[in-house]
JSON list of C-alpha atoms in Angstrom, two decimals:
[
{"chain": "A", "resi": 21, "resn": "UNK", "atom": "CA", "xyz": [32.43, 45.20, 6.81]},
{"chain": "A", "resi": 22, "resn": "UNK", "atom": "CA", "xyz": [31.07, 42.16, 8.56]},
{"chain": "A", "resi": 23, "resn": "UNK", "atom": "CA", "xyz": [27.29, 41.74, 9.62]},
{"chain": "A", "resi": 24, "resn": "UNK", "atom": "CA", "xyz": [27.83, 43.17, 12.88]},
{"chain": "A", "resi": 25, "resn": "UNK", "atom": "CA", "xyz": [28.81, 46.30, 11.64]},
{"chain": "A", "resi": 26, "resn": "UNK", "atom": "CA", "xyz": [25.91, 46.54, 9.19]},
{"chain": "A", "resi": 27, "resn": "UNK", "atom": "CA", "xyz": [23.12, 45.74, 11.80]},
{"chain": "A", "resi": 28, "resn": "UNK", "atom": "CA", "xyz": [24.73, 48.07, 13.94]},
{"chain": "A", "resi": 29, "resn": "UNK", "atom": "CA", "xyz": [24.51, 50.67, 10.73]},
{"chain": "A", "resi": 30, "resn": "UNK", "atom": "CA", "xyz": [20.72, 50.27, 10.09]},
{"chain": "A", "resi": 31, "resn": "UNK", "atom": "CA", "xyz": [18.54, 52.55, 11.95]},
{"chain": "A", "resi": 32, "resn": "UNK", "atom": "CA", "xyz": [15.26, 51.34, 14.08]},
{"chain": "A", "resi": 33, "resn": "UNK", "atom": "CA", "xyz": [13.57, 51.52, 10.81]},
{"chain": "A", "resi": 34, "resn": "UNK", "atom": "CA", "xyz": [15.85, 49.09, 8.47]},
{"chain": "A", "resi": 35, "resn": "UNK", "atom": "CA", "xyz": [16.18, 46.73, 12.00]},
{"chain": "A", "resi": 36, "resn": "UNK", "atom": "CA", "xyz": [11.84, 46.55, 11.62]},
{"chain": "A", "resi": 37, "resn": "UNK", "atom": "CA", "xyz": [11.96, 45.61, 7.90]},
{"chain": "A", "resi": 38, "resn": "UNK", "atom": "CA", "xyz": [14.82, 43.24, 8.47]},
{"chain": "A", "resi": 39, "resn": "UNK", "atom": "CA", "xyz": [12.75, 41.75, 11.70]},
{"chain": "A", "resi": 40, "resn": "UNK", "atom": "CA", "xyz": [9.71, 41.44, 9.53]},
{"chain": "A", "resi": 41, "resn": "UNK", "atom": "CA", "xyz": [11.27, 39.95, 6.79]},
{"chain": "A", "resi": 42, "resn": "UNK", "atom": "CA", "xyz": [12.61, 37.09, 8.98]},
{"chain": "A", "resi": 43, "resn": "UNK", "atom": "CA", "xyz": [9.85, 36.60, 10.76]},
{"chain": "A", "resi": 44, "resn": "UNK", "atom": "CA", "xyz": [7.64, 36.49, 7.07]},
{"chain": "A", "resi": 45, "resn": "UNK", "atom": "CA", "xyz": [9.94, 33.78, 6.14]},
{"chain": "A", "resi": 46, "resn": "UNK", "atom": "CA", "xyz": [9.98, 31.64, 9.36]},
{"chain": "A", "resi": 47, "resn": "UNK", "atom": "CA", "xyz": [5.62, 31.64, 8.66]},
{"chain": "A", "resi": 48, "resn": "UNK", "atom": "CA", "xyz": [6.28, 30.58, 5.18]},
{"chain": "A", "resi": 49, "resn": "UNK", "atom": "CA", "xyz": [8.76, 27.60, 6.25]},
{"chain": "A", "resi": 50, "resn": "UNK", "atom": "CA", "xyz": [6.63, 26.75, 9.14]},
{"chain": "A", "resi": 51, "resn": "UNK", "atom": "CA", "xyz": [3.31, 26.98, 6.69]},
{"chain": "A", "resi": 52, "resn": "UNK", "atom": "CA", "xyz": [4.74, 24.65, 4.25]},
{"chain": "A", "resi": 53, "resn": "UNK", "atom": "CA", "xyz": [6.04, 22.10, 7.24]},
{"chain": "A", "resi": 54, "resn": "UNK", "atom": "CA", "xyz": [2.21, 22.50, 8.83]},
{"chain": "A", "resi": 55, "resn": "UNK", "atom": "CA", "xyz": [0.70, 21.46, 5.18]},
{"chain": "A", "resi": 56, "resn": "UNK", "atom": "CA", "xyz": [2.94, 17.86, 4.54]},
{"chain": "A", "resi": 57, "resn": "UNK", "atom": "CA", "xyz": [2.18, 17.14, 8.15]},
{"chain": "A", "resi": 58, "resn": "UNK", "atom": "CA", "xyz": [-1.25, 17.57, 8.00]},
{"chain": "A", "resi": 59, "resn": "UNK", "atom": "CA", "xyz": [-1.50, 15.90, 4.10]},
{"chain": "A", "resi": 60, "resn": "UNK", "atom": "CA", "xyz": [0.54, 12.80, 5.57]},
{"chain": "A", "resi": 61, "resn": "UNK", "atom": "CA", "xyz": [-1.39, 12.22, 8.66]},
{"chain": "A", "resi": 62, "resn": "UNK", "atom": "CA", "xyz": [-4.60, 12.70, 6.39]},
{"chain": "A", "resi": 63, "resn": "UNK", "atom": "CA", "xyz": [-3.57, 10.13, 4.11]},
{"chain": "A", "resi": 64, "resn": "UNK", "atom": "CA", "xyz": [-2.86, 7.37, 6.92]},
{"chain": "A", "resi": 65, "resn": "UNK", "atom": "CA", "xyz": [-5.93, 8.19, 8.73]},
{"chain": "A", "resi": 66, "resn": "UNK", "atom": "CA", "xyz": [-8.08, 8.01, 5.39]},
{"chain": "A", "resi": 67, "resn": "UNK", "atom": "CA", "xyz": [-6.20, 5.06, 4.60]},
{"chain": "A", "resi": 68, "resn": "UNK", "atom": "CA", "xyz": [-5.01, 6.25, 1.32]},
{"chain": "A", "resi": 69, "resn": "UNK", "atom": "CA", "xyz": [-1.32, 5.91, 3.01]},
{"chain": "A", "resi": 70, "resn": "UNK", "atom": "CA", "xyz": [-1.90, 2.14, 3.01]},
{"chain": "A", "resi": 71, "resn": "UNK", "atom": "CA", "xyz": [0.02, -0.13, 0.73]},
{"chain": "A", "resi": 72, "resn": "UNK", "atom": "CA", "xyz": [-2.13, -1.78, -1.80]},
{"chain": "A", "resi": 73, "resn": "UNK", "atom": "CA", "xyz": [-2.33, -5.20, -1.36]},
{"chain": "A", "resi": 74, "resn": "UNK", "atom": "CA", "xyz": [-1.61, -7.73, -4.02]},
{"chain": "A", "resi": 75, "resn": "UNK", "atom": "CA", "xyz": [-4.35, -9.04, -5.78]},
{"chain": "A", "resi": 76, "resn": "UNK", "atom": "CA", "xyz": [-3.18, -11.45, -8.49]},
{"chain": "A", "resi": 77, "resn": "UNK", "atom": "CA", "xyz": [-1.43, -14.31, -7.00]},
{"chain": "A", "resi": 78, "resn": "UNK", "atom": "CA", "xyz": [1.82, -15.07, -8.40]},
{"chain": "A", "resi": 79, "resn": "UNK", "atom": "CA", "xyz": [1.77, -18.56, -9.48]},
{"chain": "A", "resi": 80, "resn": "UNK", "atom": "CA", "xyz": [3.20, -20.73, -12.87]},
{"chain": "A", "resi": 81, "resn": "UNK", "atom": "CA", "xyz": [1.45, -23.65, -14.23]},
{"chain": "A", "resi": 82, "resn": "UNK", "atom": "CA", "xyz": [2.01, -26.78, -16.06]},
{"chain": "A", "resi": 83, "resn": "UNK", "atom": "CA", "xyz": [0.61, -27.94, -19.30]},
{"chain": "A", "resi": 84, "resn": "UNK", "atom": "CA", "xyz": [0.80, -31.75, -20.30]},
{"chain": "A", "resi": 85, "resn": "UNK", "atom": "CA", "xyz": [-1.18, -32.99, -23.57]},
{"chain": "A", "resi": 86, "resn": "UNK", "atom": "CA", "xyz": [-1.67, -36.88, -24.26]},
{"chain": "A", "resi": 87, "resn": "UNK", "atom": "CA", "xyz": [-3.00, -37.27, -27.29]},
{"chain": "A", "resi": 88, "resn": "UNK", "atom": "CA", "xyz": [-3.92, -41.05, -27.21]},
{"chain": "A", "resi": 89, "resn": "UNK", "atom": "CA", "xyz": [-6.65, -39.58, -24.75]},
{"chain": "A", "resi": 90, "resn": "UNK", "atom": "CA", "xyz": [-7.25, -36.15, -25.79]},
{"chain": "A", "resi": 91, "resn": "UNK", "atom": "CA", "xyz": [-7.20, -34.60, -22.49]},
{"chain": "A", "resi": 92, "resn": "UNK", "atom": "CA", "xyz": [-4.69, -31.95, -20.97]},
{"chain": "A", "resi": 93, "resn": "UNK", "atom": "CA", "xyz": [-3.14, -31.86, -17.51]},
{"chain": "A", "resi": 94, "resn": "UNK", "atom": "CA", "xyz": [-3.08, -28.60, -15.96]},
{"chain": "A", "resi": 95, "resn": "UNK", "atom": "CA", "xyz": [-0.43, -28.66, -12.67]},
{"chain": "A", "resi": 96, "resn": "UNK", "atom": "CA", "xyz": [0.20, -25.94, -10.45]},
{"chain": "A", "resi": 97, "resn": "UNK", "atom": "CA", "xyz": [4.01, -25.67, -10.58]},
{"chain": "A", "resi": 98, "resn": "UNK", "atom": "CA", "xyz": [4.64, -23.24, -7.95]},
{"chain": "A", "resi": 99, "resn": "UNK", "atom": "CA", "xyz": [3.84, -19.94, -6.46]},
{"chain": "A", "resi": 100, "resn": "UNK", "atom": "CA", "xyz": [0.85, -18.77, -4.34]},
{"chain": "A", "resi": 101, "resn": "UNK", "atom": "CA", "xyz": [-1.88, -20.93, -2.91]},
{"chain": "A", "resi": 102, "resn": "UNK", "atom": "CA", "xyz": [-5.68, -20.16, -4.25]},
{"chain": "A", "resi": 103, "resn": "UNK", "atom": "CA", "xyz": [-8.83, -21.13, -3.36]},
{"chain": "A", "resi": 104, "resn": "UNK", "atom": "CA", "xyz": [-10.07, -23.78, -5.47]},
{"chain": "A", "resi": 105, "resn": "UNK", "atom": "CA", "xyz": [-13.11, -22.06, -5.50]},
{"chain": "A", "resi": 106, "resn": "UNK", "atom": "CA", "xyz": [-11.91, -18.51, -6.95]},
{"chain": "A", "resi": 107, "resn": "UNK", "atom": "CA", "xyz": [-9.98, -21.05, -9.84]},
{"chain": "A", "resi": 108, "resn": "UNK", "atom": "CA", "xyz": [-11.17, -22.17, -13.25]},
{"chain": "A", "resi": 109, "resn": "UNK", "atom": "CA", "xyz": [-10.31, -23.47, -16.60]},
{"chain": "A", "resi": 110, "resn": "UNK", "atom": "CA", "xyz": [-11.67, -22.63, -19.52]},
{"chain": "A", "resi": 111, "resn": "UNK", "atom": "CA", "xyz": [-11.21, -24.41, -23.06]},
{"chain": "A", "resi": 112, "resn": "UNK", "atom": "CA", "xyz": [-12.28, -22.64, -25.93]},
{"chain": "A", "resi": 113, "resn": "UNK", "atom": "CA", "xyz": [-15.97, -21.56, -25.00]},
{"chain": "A", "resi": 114, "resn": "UNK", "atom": "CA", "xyz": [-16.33, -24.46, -22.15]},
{"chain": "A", "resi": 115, "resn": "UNK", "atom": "CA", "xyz": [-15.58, -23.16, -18.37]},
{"chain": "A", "resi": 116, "resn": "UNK", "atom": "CA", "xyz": [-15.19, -25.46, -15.54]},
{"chain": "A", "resi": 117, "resn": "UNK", "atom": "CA", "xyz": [-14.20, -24.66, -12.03]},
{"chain": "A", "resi": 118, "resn": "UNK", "atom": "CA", "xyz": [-11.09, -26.12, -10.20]},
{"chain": "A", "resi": 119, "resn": "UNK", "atom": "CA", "xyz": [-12.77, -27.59, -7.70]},
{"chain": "A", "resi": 120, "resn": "UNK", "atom": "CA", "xyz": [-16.12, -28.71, -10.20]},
{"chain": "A", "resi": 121, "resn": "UNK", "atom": "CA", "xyz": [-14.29, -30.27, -12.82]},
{"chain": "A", "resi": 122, "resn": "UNK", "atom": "CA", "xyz": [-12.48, -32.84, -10.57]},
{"chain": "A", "resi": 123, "resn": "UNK", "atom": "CA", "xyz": [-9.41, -30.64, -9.61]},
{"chain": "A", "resi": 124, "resn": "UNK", "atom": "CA", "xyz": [-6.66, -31.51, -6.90]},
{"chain": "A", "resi": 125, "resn": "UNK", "atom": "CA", "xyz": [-7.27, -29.71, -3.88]},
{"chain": "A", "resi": 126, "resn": "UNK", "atom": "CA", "xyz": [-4.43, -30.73, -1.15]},
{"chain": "A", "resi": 127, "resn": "UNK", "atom": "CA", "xyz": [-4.26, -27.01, 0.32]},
{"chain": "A", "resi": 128, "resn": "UNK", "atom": "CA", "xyz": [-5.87, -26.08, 3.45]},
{"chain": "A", "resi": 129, "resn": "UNK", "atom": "CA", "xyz": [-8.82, -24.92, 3.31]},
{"chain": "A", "resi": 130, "resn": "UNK", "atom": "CA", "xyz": [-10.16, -25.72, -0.06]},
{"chain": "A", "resi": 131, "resn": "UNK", "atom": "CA", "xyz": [-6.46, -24.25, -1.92]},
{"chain": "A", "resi": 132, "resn": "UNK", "atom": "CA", "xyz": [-5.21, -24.72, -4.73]},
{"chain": "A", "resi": 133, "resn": "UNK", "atom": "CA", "xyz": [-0.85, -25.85, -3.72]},
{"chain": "A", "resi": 134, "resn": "UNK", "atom": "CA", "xyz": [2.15, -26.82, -5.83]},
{"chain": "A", "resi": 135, "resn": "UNK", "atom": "CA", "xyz": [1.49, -30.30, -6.93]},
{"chain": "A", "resi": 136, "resn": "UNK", "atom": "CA", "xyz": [-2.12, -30.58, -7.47]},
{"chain": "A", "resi": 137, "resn": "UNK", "atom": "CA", "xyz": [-3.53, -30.96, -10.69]},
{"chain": "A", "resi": 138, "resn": "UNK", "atom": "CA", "xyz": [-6.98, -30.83, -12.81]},
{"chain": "A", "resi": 139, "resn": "UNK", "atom": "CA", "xyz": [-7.42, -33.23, -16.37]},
{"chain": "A", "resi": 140, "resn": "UNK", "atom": "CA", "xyz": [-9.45, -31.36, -18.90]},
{"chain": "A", "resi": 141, "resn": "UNK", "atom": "CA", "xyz": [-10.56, -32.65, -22.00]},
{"chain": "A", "resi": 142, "resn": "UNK", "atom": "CA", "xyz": [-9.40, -30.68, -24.89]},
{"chain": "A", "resi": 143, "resn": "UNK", "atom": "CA", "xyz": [-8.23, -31.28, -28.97]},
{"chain": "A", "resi": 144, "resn": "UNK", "atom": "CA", "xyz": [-5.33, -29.94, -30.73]},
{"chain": "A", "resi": 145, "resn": "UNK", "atom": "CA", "xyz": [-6.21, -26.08, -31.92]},
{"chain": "A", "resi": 146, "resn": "UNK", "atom": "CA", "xyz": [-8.02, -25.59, -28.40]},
{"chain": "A", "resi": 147, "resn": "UNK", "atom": "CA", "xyz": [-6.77, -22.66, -26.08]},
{"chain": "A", "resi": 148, "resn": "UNK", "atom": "CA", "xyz": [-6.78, -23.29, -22.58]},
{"chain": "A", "resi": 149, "resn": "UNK", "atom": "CA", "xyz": [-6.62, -20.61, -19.61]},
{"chain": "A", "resi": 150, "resn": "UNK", "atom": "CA", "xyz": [-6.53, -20.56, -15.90]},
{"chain": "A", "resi": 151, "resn": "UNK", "atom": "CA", "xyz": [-8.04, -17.97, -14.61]},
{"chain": "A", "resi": 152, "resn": "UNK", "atom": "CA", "xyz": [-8.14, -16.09, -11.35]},
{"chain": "A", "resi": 153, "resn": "UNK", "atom": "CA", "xyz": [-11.89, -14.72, -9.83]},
{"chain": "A", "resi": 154, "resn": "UNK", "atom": "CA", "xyz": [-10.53, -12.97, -6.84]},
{"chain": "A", "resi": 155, "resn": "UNK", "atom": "CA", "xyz": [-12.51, -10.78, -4.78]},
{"chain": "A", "resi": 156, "resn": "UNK", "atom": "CA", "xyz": [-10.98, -7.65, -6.82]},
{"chain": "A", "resi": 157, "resn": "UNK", "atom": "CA", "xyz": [-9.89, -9.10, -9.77]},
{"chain": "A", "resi": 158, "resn": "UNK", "atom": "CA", "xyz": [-10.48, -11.48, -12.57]},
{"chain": "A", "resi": 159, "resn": "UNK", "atom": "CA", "xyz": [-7.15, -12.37, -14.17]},
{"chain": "A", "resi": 160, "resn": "UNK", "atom": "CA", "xyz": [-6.05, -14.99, -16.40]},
{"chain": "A", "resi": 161, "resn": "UNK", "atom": "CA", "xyz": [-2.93, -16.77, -14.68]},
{"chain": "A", "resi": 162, "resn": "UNK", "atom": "CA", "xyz": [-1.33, -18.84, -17.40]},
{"chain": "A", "resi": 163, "resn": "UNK", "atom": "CA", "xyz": [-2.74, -19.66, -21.30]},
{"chain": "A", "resi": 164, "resn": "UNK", "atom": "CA", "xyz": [-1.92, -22.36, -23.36]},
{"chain": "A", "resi": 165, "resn": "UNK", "atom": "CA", "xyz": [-2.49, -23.78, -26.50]},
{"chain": "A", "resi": 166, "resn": "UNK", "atom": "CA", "xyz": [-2.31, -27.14, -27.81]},
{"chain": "A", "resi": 167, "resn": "UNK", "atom": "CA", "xyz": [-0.41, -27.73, -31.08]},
{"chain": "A", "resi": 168, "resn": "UNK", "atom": "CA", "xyz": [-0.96, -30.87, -33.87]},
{"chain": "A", "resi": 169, "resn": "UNK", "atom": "CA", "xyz": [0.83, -33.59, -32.52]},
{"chain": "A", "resi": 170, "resn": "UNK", "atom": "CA", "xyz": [2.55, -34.51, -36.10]},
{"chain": "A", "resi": 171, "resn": "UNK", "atom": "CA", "xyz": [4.13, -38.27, -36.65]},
{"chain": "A", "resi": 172, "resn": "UNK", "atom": "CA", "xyz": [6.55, -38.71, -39.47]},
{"chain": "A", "resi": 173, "resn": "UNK", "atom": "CA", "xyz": [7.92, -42.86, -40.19]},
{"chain": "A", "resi": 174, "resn": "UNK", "atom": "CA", "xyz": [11.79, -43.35, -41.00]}
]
């Protein structure tokens, strides 16, 4: 018997229940559509929809000790430009901003770019980080520490 015949079968009562049932789950499907719509929309108009931003930059530094004068050579290698002025080094306890303690600054606008440089004085033993003061964020960007320089004679 196909479904023809078995509509055709069910009286006026059992055609109601059927009609009802149908429409029940056409509310439901249309209910649950209604919500994610709404929920989505919500979120873009709140601005929770929105992408966070990144706020680290990605970037890779250089470290270059010379121990006839003690002092350290910190180059950015490549990656993102930064502010010189959201930049600093610090050596053990001592801080000293890019820009403040003499640092390269070829960027526009004050930035840090690929190729520029800042000398720090430091000793074997002392750990050195760059680290990032963004508007978000405070992140240190590279770390480095410098190692006995050891001198054996043949």
């Amino acid at each position: 018997m196909g479904i023809r015949e078995s509509w055709n079968e069910l009286g006026t009562g059992g055609k109601i229940l059927v009609g009802l049932a149908v429409g029940v789950v056409l509310l439901a499907v249309l209910l649950v559509v209604l919500v994610v719509l709404a929920a989505v929309l919500a979120s873009f108009v709140l601005g929770v929809g929105d992408e966070a931003a990144q706020t680290t930059p990605t970037v890779s530094f250089d470290f270059d000790y010379d121990d006839s004068t003690t002092t350290t050579t910190i180059r950015h290698e490549m990656g993102d430009s930064i502010p010189a002025s959201q930049l600093r080094v610090v050596v053990g306890e001592r801080r000293v901003g890019w820009a403040d303690g003499g640092g390269a600054v070829s960027g526009d606008d004050g930035e840090v770019v690929a190729g520029d440089s800042i000398t720090v004085d430091t000793q074997p033993g002392d750990r050195i980080s760059v680290v990032y003061d963004g508007p978000d964020t405070t992140s240190t960007l590279a770390a480095h520490e410098i190692h006995e320089v050891t001198v054996t004679a043949s």
